[in-house]
């Protein structure tokens, strides 16, 4: 497989150009331009411009808070950005979708590729997302392609769930607050939480499984 690291900068540029064209074609209420800059510290270039975005809000639904966002919407937006961004060839589809019960909660699971899965806890009535995670075995420091793919997928997921954030803010959350560097981070020991505009972010290795999670419940409210 062609190495992703050297082409990601090109992907950043392409998504800005492509999204501008798409925004002319789509209804303004259904257009999202994604911040997918995946470059490392000191080499951030080509930040894409944001177009009109779907507004994602948080509301109390039963005992928990949830985003006004369903997994079908996430899949639709993921497919859209996959057509715009260079470097998503191996993470462009969401397949094998299943809904089950886990500890009395409704759980959605799906496959992005053989090594990366998507998991979400959703409300029973409306199917709104309470929390959503990318799930994988932690890539080693030598698995640069997998690390770059995971970082790109994390930025894309962030832009779908919290589209009011800017490209710079998403980079800051992932790099500075969660400490995710393609080249440097030890993903076997990582356990970093953060919060932005009442949305919780966590990058955590739990018993050998790595999770990048966004939750509608603010960290400060979690017990």
Short mmCIF file of C-alpha atoms in Angstrom, two decimals:
data_model
loop_
_atom_site.label_atom_id
_atom_site.label_comp_id
_atom_site.label_asym_id
_atom_site.label_seq_id
_atom_site.Cartn_x
_atom_site.Cartn_y
_atom_site.Cartn_z
CA UNK A 1 0.00 0.00 0.00
CA UNK A 2 1.29 3.47 -0.89
CA UNK A 3 2.55 5.37 2.15
CA UNK A 4 -0.02 7.89 3.41
CA UNK A 5 2.30 10.23 5.27
CA UNK A 6 3.78 12.12 2.26
CA UNK A 7 0.40 12.56 0.51
CA UNK A 8 -1.62 13.88 3.43
CA UNK A 9 -0.60 17.47 2.80
CA UNK A 10 -1.96 17.10 -0.71
CA UNK A 11 -5.17 15.76 0.79
CA UNK A 12 -5.54 18.87 2.91
CA UNK A 13 -5.32 21.05 -0.18
CA UNK A 14 -7.66 18.90 -2.24
CA UNK A 15 -10.44 18.85 0.33
CA UNK A 16 -10.52 22.65 0.39
CA UNK A 17 -10.76 22.88 -3.39
CA UNK A 18 -13.23 20.03 -3.78
CA UNK A 19 -15.45 21.21 -0.97
CA UNK A 20 -15.78 24.64 -2.53
CA UNK A 21 -17.08 23.02 -5.71
CA UNK A 22 -19.42 20.73 -3.77
CA UNK A 23 -20.81 23.63 -1.79
CA UNK A 24 -21.98 25.22 -5.02
CA UNK A 25 -23.86 22.08 -5.99
CA UNK A 26 -25.43 21.05 -2.68
CA UNK A 27 -28.21 22.71 -0.72
CA UNK A 28 -26.66 24.99 1.89
CA UNK A 29 -28.29 23.05 4.73
CA UNK A 30 -26.63 19.83 3.66
CA UNK A 31 -23.04 20.84 3.07
CA UNK A 32 -20.11 20.20 5.38
CA UNK A 33 -16.49 20.93 4.57
CA UNK A 34 -14.12 18.87 6.65
CA UNK A 35 -10.98 19.93 8.44
CA UNK A 36 -8.61 17.11 7.70
CA UNK A 37 -5.16 18.58 8.16
CA UNK A 38 -3.13 15.63 9.42
CA UNK A 39 0.32 17.15 9.36
CA UNK A 40 2.60 17.08 12.37
CA UNK A 41 3.79 19.93 14.56
CA UNK A 42 5.70 22.59 12.66
CA UNK A 43 4.41 21.56 9.23
CA UNK A 44 0.77 22.59 9.17
CA UNK A 45 -0.16 24.01 5.78
CA UNK A 46 -3.14 24.29 3.47
CA UNK A 47 -5.98 24.62 5.97
CA UNK A 48 -9.30 24.08 4.12
CA UNK A 49 -12.08 26.62 4.25
CA UNK A 50 -15.37 25.87 6.02
CA UNK A 51 -18.65 26.03 4.12
CA UNK A 52 -22.22 25.88 5.46
CA UNK A 53 -22.56 23.13 8.01
CA UNK A 54 -25.23 21.01 9.60
CA UNK A 55 -25.74 22.25 13.13
CA UNK A 56 -25.11 19.51 15.68
CA UNK A 57 -26.53 20.29 19.11
CA UNK A 58 -26.68 18.43 22.42
CA UNK A 59 -29.88 17.78 24.35
CA UNK A 60 -31.04 15.67 27.25
CA UNK A 61 -32.75 12.47 26.06
CA UNK A 62 -33.95 10.33 28.93
CA UNK A 63 -31.17 9.74 31.44
CA UNK A 64 -28.35 10.83 29.13
CA UNK A 65 -27.35 13.64 26.81
CA UNK A 66 -27.11 13.02 23.07
CA UNK A 67 -26.11 14.74 19.84
CA UNK A 68 -28.96 15.44 17.39
CA UNK A 69 -27.11 13.15 15.01
CA UNK A 70 -27.83 9.59 13.87
CA UNK A 71 -25.47 6.93 12.57
CA UNK A 72 -27.08 7.09 9.14
CA UNK A 73 -26.11 10.77 9.00
CA UNK A 74 -22.58 9.97 10.14
CA UNK A 75 -22.26 7.35 7.40
CA UNK A 76 -23.60 9.76 4.77
CA UNK A 77 -21.14 12.50 5.78
CA UNK A 78 -18.25 10.02 6.05
CA UNK A 79 -18.92 8.81 2.50
CA UNK A 80 -19.05 12.40 1.28
CA UNK A 81 -15.69 13.36 2.75
CA UNK A 82 -14.09 10.11 1.55
CA UNK A 83 -14.66 11.33 -2.00
CA UNK A 84 -12.92 14.63 -1.24
CA UNK A 85 -9.83 13.72 0.77
CA UNK A 86 -6.61 12.17 -0.49
CA UNK A 87 -5.44 9.35 1.75
CA UNK A 88 -8.81 7.84 2.68
CA UNK A 89 -8.70 4.91 0.24
CA UNK A 90 -8.35 2.38 3.06
CA UNK A 91 -10.87 4.05 5.39
CA UNK A 92 -13.53 5.32 3.01
CA UNK A 93 -16.42 2.93 3.69
CA UNK A 94 -18.57 2.02 6.68
CA UNK A 95 -19.92 -1.54 6.37
CA UNK A 96 -21.20 -4.48 8.43
CA UNK A 97 -23.50 -2.27 10.48
CA UNK A 98 -25.18 -3.91 13.46
CA UNK A 99 -27.31 -2.73 16.38
CA UNK A 100 -27.40 -4.69 19.62
CA UNK A 101 -27.88 -4.29 23.38
CA UNK A 102 -25.00 -3.92 25.83
CA UNK A 103 -25.60 -3.40 29.55
CA UNK A 104 -29.13 -2.27 28.82
CA UNK A 105 -28.01 0.27 26.21
CA UNK A 106 -28.47 0.32 22.44
CA UNK A 107 -25.13 -0.11 20.68
CA UNK A 108 -24.22 0.46 17.03
CA UNK A 109 -21.11 -1.19 15.58
CA UNK A 110 -19.64 -1.12 12.08
CA UNK A 111 -16.44 -1.85 10.17
CA UNK A 112 -14.24 0.74 8.46
CA UNK A 113 -11.51 -1.72 7.53
CA UNK A 114 -10.02 -4.96 8.89
CA UNK A 115 -8.28 -3.11 11.71
CA UNK A 116 -10.56 -0.14 12.42
CA UNK A 117 -14.11 -0.26 13.73
CA UNK A 118 -16.77 2.26 14.66
CA UNK A 119 -18.85 1.96 17.84
CA UNK A 120 -21.60 4.20 19.20
CA UNK A 121 -24.07 4.23 22.05
CA UNK A 122 -27.38 5.53 20.73
CA UNK A 123 -30.71 6.49 22.25
CA UNK A 124 -33.44 3.86 22.05
CA UNK A 125 -36.17 6.15 20.76
CA UNK A 126 -34.55 8.48 18.20
CA UNK A 127 -31.27 6.71 17.59
CA UNK A 128 -29.30 9.84 18.48
CA UNK A 129 -25.65 9.40 19.39
CA UNK A 130 -24.66 9.59 23.06
CA UNK A 131 -21.03 8.71 22.34
CA UNK A 132 -19.11 7.49 19.32
CA UNK A 133 -15.67 5.88 19.06
CA UNK A 134 -13.07 4.71 16.61
CA UNK A 135 -11.82 1.35 17.91
CA UNK A 136 -8.61 -0.43 16.94
CA UNK A 137 -5.62 -2.37 18.14
CA UNK A 138 -2.99 0.32 18.84
CA UNK A 139 -0.61 0.76 15.90
CA UNK A 140 3.07 0.50 16.77
CA UNK A 141 5.47 3.38 16.12
CA UNK A 142 6.66 1.54 13.02
CA UNK A 143 3.15 1.27 11.53
CA UNK A 144 3.16 4.79 10.12
CA UNK A 145 0.40 4.18 7.58
CA UNK A 146 -2.00 2.87 10.22
CA UNK A 147 -1.15 5.71 12.58
CA UNK A 148 -1.73 8.28 9.83
CA UNK A 149 -5.03 6.62 8.87
CA UNK A 150 -6.21 6.64 12.48
CA UNK A 151 -5.30 10.30 12.89
CA UNK A 152 -7.08 11.22 9.65
CA UNK A 153 -10.15 9.20 10.67
CA UNK A 154 -10.16 10.96 14.06
CA UNK A 155 -10.15 14.39 12.42
CA UNK A 156 -12.92 13.41 10.02
CA UNK A 157 -15.08 12.01 12.83
CA UNK A 158 -14.50 15.16 14.89
CA UNK A 159 -15.60 17.35 11.99
CA UNK A 160 -18.82 15.37 11.60
CA UNK A 161 -19.79 15.28 15.27
CA UNK A 162 -18.65 18.82 16.14
CA UNK A 163 -18.69 20.73 12.82
CA UNK A 164 -18.68 24.15 14.49
CA UNK A 165 -15.01 23.67 15.39
CA UNK A 166 -12.41 25.18 13.10
CA UNK A 167 -9.61 23.19 11.43
CA UNK A 168 -7.14 24.75 13.85
CA UNK A 169 -9.27 23.78 16.85
CA UNK A 170 -9.55 20.17 15.68
CA UNK A 171 -5.80 19.98 15.20
CA UNK A 172 -5.26 21.47 18.66
CA UNK A 173 -7.63 18.99 20.31
CA UNK A 174 -5.97 16.00 18.69
CA UNK A 175 -2.34 17.13 18.87
CA UNK A 176 -2.02 19.35 21.93
CA UNK A 177 -4.86 18.26 24.20
CA UNK A 178 -4.94 14.54 23.41
CA UNK A 179 -1.26 14.30 22.50
CA UNK A 180 -1.71 12.32 19.28
CA UNK A 181 1.35 12.58 17.06
CA UNK A 182 1.76 10.18 14.13
CA UNK A 183 5.47 9.86 14.80
CA UNK A 184 5.87 10.21 18.56
CA UNK A 185 2.88 9.11 20.64
CA UNK A 186 3.00 5.82 22.53
CA UNK A 187 -0.50 4.52 21.82
CA UNK A 188 0.01 1.58 24.18
CA UNK A 189 -0.06 3.82 27.25
CA UNK A 190 -2.12 6.83 26.13
CA UNK A 191 -4.97 7.98 28.38
CA UNK A 192 -5.84 11.59 27.64
CA UNK A 193 -9.25 13.27 28.11
CA UNK A 194 -10.23 16.74 26.96
CA UNK A 195 -13.34 18.84 26.42
CA UNK A 196 -14.33 21.46 23.86
CA UNK A 197 -17.61 23.37 23.98
CA UNK A 198 -19.10 20.74 26.31
CA UNK A 199 -18.12 17.83 24.04
CA UNK A 200 -15.81 15.28 25.67
CA UNK A 201 -12.87 13.81 23.77
CA UNK A 202 -10.85 10.81 24.95
CA UNK A 203 -7.87 9.02 23.43
CA UNK A 204 -7.31 5.95 25.55
CA UNK A 205 -5.78 2.50 25.49
CA UNK A 206 -7.98 0.22 27.57
CA UNK A 207 -6.72 -3.35 28.04
CA UNK A 208 -4.94 -3.36 24.69
CA UNK A 209 -7.71 -1.69 22.68
CA UNK A 210 -7.37 1.91 21.54
CA UNK A 211 -10.39 4.22 21.58
CA UNK A 212 -10.83 7.70 20.16
CA UNK A 213 -14.18 8.78 21.61
CA UNK A 214 -16.46 11.81 21.44
CA UNK A 215 -19.25 12.05 24.00
CA UNK A 216 -22.22 14.39 24.42
CA UNK A 217 -21.65 14.40 28.18
CA UNK A 218 -19.06 16.92 29.36
CA UNK A 219 -16.15 15.39 31.27
CA UNK A 220 -16.96 17.67 34.20
CA UNK A 221 -20.44 16.11 34.40
CA UNK A 222 -19.22 12.51 34.22
CA UNK A 223 -19.09 10.65 37.53
#
